[in-house]
Short mmCIF file of C-alpha atoms and ligand atoms in Angstrom, two decimals:
data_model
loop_
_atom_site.label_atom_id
_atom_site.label_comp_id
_atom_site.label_asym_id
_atom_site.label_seq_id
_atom_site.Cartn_x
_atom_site.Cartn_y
_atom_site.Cartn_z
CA UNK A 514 -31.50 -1.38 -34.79
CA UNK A 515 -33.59 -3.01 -37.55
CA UNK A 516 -32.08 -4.98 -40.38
CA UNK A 517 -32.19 -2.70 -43.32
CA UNK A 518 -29.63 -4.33 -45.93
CA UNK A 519 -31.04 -3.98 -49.44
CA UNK A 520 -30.60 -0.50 -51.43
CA UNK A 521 -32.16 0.29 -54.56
CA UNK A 522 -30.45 2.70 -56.59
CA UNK A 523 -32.05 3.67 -59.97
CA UNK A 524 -29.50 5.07 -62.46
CA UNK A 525 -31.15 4.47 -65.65
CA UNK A 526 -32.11 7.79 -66.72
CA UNK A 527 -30.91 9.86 -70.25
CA UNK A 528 -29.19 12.91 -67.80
CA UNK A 529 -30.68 15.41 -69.97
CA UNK A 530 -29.18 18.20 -67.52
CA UNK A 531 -25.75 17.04 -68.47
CA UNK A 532 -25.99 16.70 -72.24
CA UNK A 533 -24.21 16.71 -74.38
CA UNK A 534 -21.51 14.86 -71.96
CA UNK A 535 -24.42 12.14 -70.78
CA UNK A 536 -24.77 11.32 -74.57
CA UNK A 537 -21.25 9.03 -74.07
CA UNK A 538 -20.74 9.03 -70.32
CA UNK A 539 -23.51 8.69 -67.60
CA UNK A 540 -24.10 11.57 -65.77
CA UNK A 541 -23.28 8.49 -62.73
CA UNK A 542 -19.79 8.55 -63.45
CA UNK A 543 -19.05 12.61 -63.87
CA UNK A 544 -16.07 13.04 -61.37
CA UNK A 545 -16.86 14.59 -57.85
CA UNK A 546 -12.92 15.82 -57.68
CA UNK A 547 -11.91 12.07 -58.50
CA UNK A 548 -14.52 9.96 -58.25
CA UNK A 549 -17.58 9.04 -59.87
CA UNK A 550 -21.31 10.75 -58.72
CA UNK A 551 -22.06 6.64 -57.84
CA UNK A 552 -19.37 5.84 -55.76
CA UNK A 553 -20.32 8.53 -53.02
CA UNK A 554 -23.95 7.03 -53.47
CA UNK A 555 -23.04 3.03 -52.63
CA UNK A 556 -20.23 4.38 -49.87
CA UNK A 557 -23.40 6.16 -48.05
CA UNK A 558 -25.03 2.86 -48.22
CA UNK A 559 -22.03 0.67 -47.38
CA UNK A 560 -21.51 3.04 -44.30
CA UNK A 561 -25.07 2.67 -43.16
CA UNK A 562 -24.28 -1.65 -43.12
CA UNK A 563 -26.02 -2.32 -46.49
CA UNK A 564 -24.54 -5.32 -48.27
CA UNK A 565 -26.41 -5.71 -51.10
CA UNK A 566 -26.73 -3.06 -53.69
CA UNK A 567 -29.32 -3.24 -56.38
CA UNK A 568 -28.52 -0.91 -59.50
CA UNK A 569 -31.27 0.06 -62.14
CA UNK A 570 -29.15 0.76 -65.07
CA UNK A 571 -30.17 1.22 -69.13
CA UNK A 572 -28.49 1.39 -72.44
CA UNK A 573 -24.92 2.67 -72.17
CA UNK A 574 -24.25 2.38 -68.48
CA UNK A 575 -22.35 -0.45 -68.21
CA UNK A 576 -19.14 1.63 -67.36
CA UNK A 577 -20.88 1.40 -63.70
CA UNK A 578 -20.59 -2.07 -63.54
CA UNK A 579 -16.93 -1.75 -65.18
CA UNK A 580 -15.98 0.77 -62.32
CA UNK A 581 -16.90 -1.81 -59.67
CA UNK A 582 -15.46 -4.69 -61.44
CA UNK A 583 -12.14 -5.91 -60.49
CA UNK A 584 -9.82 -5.09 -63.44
CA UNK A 585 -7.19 -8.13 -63.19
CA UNK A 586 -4.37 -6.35 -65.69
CA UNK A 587 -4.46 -3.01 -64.37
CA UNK A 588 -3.77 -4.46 -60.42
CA UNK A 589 -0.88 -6.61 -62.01
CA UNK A 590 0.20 -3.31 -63.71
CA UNK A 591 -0.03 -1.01 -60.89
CA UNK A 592 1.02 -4.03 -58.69
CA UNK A 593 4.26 -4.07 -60.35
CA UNK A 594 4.92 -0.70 -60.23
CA UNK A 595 4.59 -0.36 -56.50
CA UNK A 596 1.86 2.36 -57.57
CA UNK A 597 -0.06 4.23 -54.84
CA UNK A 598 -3.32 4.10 -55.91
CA UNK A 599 -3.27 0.12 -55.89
CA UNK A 600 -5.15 -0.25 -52.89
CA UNK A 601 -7.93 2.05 -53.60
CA UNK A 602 -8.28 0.14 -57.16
CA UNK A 603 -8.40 -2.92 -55.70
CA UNK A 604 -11.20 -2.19 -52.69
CA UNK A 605 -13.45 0.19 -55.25
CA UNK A 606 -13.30 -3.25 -57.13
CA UNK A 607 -14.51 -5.64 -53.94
CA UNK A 608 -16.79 -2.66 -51.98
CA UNK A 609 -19.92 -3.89 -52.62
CA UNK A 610 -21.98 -6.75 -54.20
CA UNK A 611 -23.94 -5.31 -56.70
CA UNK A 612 -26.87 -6.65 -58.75
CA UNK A 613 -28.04 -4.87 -61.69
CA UNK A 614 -31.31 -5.00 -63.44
CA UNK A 615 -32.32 -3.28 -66.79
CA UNK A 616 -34.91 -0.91 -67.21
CA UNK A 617 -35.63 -1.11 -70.77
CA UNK A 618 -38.06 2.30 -70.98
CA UNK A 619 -37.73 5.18 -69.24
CA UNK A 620 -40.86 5.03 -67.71
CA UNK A 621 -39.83 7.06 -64.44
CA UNK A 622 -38.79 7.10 -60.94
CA UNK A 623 -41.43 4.60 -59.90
CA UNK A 624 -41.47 2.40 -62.92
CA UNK A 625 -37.16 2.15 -62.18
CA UNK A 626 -38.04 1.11 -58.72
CA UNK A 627 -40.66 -1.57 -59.69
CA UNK A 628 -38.08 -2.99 -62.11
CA UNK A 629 -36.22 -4.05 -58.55
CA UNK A 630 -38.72 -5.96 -57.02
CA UNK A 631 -37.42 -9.36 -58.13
CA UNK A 632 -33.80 -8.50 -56.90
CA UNK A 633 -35.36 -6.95 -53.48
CA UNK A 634 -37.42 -9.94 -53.09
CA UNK A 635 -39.30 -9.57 -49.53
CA UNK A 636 -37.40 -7.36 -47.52
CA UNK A 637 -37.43 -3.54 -46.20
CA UNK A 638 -35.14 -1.44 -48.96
CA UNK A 639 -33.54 2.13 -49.15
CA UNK A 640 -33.99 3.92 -52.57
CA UNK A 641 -30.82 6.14 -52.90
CA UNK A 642 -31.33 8.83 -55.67
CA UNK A 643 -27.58 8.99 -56.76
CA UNK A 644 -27.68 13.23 -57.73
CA UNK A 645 -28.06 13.65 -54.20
CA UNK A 646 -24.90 13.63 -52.16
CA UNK A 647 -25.30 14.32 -48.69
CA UNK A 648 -22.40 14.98 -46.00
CA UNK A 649 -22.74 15.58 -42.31
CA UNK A 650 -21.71 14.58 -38.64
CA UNK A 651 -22.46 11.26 -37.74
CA UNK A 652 -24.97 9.20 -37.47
CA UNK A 653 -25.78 9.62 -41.68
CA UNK A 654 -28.88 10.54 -42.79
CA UNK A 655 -29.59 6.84 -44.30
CA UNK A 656 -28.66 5.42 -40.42
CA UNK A 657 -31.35 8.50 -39.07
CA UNK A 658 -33.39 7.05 -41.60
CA UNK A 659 -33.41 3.25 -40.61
CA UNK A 660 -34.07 4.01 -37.44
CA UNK A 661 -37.09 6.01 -38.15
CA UNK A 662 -38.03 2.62 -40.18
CA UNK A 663 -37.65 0.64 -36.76
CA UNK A 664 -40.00 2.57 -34.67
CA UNK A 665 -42.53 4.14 -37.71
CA UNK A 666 -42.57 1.98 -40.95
CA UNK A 667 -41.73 3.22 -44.44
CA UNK A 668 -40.16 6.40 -44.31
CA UNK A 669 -39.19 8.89 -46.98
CA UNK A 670 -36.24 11.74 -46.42
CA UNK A 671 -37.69 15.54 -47.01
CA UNK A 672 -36.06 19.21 -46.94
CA UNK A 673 -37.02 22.22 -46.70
CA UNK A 674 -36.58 24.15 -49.70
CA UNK A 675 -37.78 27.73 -50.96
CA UNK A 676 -41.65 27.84 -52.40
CA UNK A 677 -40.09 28.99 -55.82
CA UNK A 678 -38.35 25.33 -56.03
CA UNK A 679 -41.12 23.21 -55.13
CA UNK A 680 -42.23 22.34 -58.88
CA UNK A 681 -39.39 20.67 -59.03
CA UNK A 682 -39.76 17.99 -56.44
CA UNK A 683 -42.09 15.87 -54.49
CA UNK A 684 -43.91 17.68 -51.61
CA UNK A 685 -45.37 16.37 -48.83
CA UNK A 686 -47.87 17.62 -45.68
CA UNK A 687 -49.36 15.87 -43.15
CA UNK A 688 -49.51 15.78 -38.74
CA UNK A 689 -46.27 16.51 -37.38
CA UNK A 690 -45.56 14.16 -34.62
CA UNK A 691 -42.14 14.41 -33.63
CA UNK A 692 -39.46 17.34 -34.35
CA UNK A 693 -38.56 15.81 -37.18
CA UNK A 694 -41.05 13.46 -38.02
CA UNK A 695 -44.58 14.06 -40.09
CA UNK A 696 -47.43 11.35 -40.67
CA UNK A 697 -47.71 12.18 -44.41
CA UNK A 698 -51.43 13.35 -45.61
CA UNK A 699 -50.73 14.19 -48.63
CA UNK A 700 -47.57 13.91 -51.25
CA UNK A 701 -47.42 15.08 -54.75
CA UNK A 702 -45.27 14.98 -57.76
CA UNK A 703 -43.97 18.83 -58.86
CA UNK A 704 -46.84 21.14 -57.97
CA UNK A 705 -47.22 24.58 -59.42
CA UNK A 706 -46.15 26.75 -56.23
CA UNK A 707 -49.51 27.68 -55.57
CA UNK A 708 -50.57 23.98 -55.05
CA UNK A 709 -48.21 22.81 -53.11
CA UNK A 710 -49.34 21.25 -49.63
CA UNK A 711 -45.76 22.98 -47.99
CA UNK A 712 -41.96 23.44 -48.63
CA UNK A 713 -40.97 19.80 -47.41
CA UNK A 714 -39.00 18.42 -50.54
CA UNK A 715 -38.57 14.69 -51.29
CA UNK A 716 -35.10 14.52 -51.15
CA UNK A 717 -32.53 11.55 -51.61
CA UNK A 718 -33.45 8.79 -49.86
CA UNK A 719 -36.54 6.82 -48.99
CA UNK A 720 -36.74 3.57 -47.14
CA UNK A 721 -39.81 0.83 -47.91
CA UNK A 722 -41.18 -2.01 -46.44
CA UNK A 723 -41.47 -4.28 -49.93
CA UNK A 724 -45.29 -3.29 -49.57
CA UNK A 725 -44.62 -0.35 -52.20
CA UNK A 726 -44.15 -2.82 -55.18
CA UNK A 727 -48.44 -3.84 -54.74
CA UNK A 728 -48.32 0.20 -55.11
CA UNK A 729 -45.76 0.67 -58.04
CA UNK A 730 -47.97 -1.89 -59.89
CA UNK A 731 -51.39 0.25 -59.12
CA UNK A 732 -49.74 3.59 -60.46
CA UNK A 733 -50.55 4.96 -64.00
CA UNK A 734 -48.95 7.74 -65.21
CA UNK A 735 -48.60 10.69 -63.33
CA UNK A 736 -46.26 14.02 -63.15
CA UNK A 737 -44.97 14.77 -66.52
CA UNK A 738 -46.23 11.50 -68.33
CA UNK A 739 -44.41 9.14 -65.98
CA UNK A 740 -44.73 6.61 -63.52
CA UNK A 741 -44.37 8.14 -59.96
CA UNK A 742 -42.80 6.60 -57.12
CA UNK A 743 -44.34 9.60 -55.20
CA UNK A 744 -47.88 8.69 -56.53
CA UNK A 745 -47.32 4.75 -54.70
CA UNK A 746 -46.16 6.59 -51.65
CA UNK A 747 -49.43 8.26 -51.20
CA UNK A 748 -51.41 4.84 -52.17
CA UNK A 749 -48.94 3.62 -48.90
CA UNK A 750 -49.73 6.64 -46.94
CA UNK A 751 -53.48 6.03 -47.51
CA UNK A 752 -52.91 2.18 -46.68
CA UNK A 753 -50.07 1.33 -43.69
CA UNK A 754 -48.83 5.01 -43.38
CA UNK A 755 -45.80 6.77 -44.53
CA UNK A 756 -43.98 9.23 -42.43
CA UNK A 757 -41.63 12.05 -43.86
CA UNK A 758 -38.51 12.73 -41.83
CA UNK A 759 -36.63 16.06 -42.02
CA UNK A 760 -32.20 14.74 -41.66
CA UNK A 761 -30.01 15.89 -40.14
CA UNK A 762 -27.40 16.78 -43.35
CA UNK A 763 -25.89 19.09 -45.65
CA UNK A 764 -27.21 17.98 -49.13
CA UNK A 765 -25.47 18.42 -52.74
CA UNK A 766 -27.38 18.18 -55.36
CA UNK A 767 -25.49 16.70 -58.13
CA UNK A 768 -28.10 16.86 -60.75
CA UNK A 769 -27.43 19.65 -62.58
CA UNK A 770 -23.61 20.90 -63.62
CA UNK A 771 -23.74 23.80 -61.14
CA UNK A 772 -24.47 21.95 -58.18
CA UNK A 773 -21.84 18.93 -59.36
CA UNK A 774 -19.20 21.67 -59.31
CA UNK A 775 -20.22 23.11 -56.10
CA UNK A 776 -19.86 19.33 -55.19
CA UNK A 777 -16.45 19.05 -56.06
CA UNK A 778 -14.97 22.13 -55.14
CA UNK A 779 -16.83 21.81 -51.00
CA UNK A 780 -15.75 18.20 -51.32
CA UNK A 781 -12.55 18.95 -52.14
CA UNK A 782 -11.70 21.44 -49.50
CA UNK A 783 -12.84 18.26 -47.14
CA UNK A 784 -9.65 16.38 -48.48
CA UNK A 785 -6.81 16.13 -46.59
CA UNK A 786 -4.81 15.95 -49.57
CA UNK A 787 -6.19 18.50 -51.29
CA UNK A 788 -7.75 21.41 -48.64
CA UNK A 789 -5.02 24.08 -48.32
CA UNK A 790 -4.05 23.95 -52.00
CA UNK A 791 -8.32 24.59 -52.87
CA UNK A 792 -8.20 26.86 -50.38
CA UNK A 793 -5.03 28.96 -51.63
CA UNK A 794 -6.60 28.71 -54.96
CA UNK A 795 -10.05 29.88 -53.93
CA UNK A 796 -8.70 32.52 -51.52
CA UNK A 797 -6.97 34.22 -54.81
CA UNK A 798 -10.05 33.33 -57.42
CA UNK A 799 -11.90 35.51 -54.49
CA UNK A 800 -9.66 38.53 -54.80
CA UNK A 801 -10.18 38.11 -58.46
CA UNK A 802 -13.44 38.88 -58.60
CA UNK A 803 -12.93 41.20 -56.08
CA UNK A 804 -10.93 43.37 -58.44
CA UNK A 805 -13.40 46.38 -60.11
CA UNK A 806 -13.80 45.34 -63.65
CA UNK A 807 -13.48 47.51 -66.57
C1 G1P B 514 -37.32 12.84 -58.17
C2 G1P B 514 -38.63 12.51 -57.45
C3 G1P B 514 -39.08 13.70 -56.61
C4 G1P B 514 -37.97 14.13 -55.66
C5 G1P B 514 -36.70 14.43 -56.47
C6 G1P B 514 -35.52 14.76 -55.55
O1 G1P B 514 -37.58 13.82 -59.17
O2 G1P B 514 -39.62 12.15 -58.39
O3 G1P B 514 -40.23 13.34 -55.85
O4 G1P B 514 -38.37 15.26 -54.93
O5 G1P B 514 -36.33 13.30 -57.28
O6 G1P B 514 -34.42 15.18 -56.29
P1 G1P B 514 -36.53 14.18 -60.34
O7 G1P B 514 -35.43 14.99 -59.70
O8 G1P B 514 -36.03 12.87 -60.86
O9 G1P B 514 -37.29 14.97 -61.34
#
């Protein structure tokens, strides 16, 4: 299987969706039941055998880094008190070795990504976008993903999603060539539903061959005044070729407050430690609303 080792995750943007919480905390670290939105993001990628973990952060992030961070007085204190959660705090603190860069404008997706290329240097890279969580049996969609890289090149990770959603994503077309696999033609950033090529949604996770930076660096501003990472994915397509792959995977988006509750409560009934008391609780909420009101 190829060597895919680098991830790019870009976590610098405002959150608008979450406001007015994202004004103090980044919409990163909002809890999924315990944990932050980010840690599910850099497991995926530590479970896929990435060991390097580049994070594009701004102004007010730094609890990220803090989270990650070994925190020497609260092991002593929890180390003393025989406390069960020791262990987690301690391997939270040593998962992953992560670089962070700034991006000082929020330019967009692709302008975040080009910020990387430094810390990527010359090697093939996964871009994680952190709101989406996905779960699923085994192998995980970033593994499905890197070996799509092996036999095809660059590859980006697409959904299907209803026509009356498609302004809200990338879309992509092109000449299906395997069940799941698409040469893309054509990609663009949030048409109007009666311009879009198809329902295939850029979703999650993309993996490059460090060929997109020349790209990122051609790009002027796109979709909604900002630099696109979808626009350089079409100068690839047009170049070296892109393909679009459709995973394998339940996906949760995390991006907006509905779907990070829906997030926590299906995530939650995954726990061991948690499933039959969600269950007892959702099981009466049901009957609840059951009830005739009035
Ligand atoms: C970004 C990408 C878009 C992709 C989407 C997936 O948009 O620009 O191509 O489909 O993520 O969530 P955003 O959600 O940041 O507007």
């Amino acid at each position: 299987m190829t060597n895919v080792r680098t991830a790019v995750i870009p976590a610098a943007g405002f959150g608008t969706r979450f406001l007015p919480i994202s004004k103090a905390i980044p919409k990163e670290m909002l809890p999924i039941v315990d944990r932050p939105a980010i840690q599910y993001t850099i497991e995926q990628a530590l479970d896929a055998g990435i060991d390097r973990i580049v994070l594009v952060t701004s102004r007010g992030k730094t609890p990220m880094e803090d989270y990650f961070d070994i925190a020497p007085d609260l092991e002593a204190t929890l180390e003393r008190r025989k406390h069960a959660k020791l262990d987690e705090v301690r391997r939270i603190s040593r998962m992953a070795d992560i670089v962070t860069v700034r991006q000082k404008e929020q330019r967009g997706l692709g302008h975040a990504v080009l910020c990387a290329k430094e810390a990527v240097g010359d090697n093939p890279f996964v871009v994680f976008l952190p709101d989406d969580i996905i779960v699923g049996p085994a192998p995980s969609v970033t593994r499905q993903l890197i070996d799509v890289y092996g036999r095809r090149g660059s590859v980006i990770a697409v959904q299907e999603v209803p026509m009356e959603q498609v302004s809200s994503y990338g879309v992509v077309a092109g000449e299906q060539v395997g069940e799941r696999e698409w040469r893309l033609r054509e990609v663009v950033e949030k048409p109007p539903r009666d311009k879009a090529p198809s329902n295939l949604a850029i979703v999650s996770q993309y993996i490059f061959s460090p060929e997109i930076f020349a790209a990122l660096e051609r790009i002027t501003e796109g979709a909604i005044g900002e630099l696109q990472l979808t626009d350089a994915i079409q100068i690839l397509a047009k170049g070296s070729g892109v393909h679009a792959y459709k995973f394998n995977g339940t996906r949760y988006d995390c991006g907006t407050p509905l779907g990070l509750l829906q997030a926590s409560v299906e995530l939650a009934l995954e726990r061991p430690d948690m499933r039959d008391r969600v269950k007892a609780w959702l099981a009466g909420l049901n009957a609840k609303l059951g009830q005739p009101t009035g």
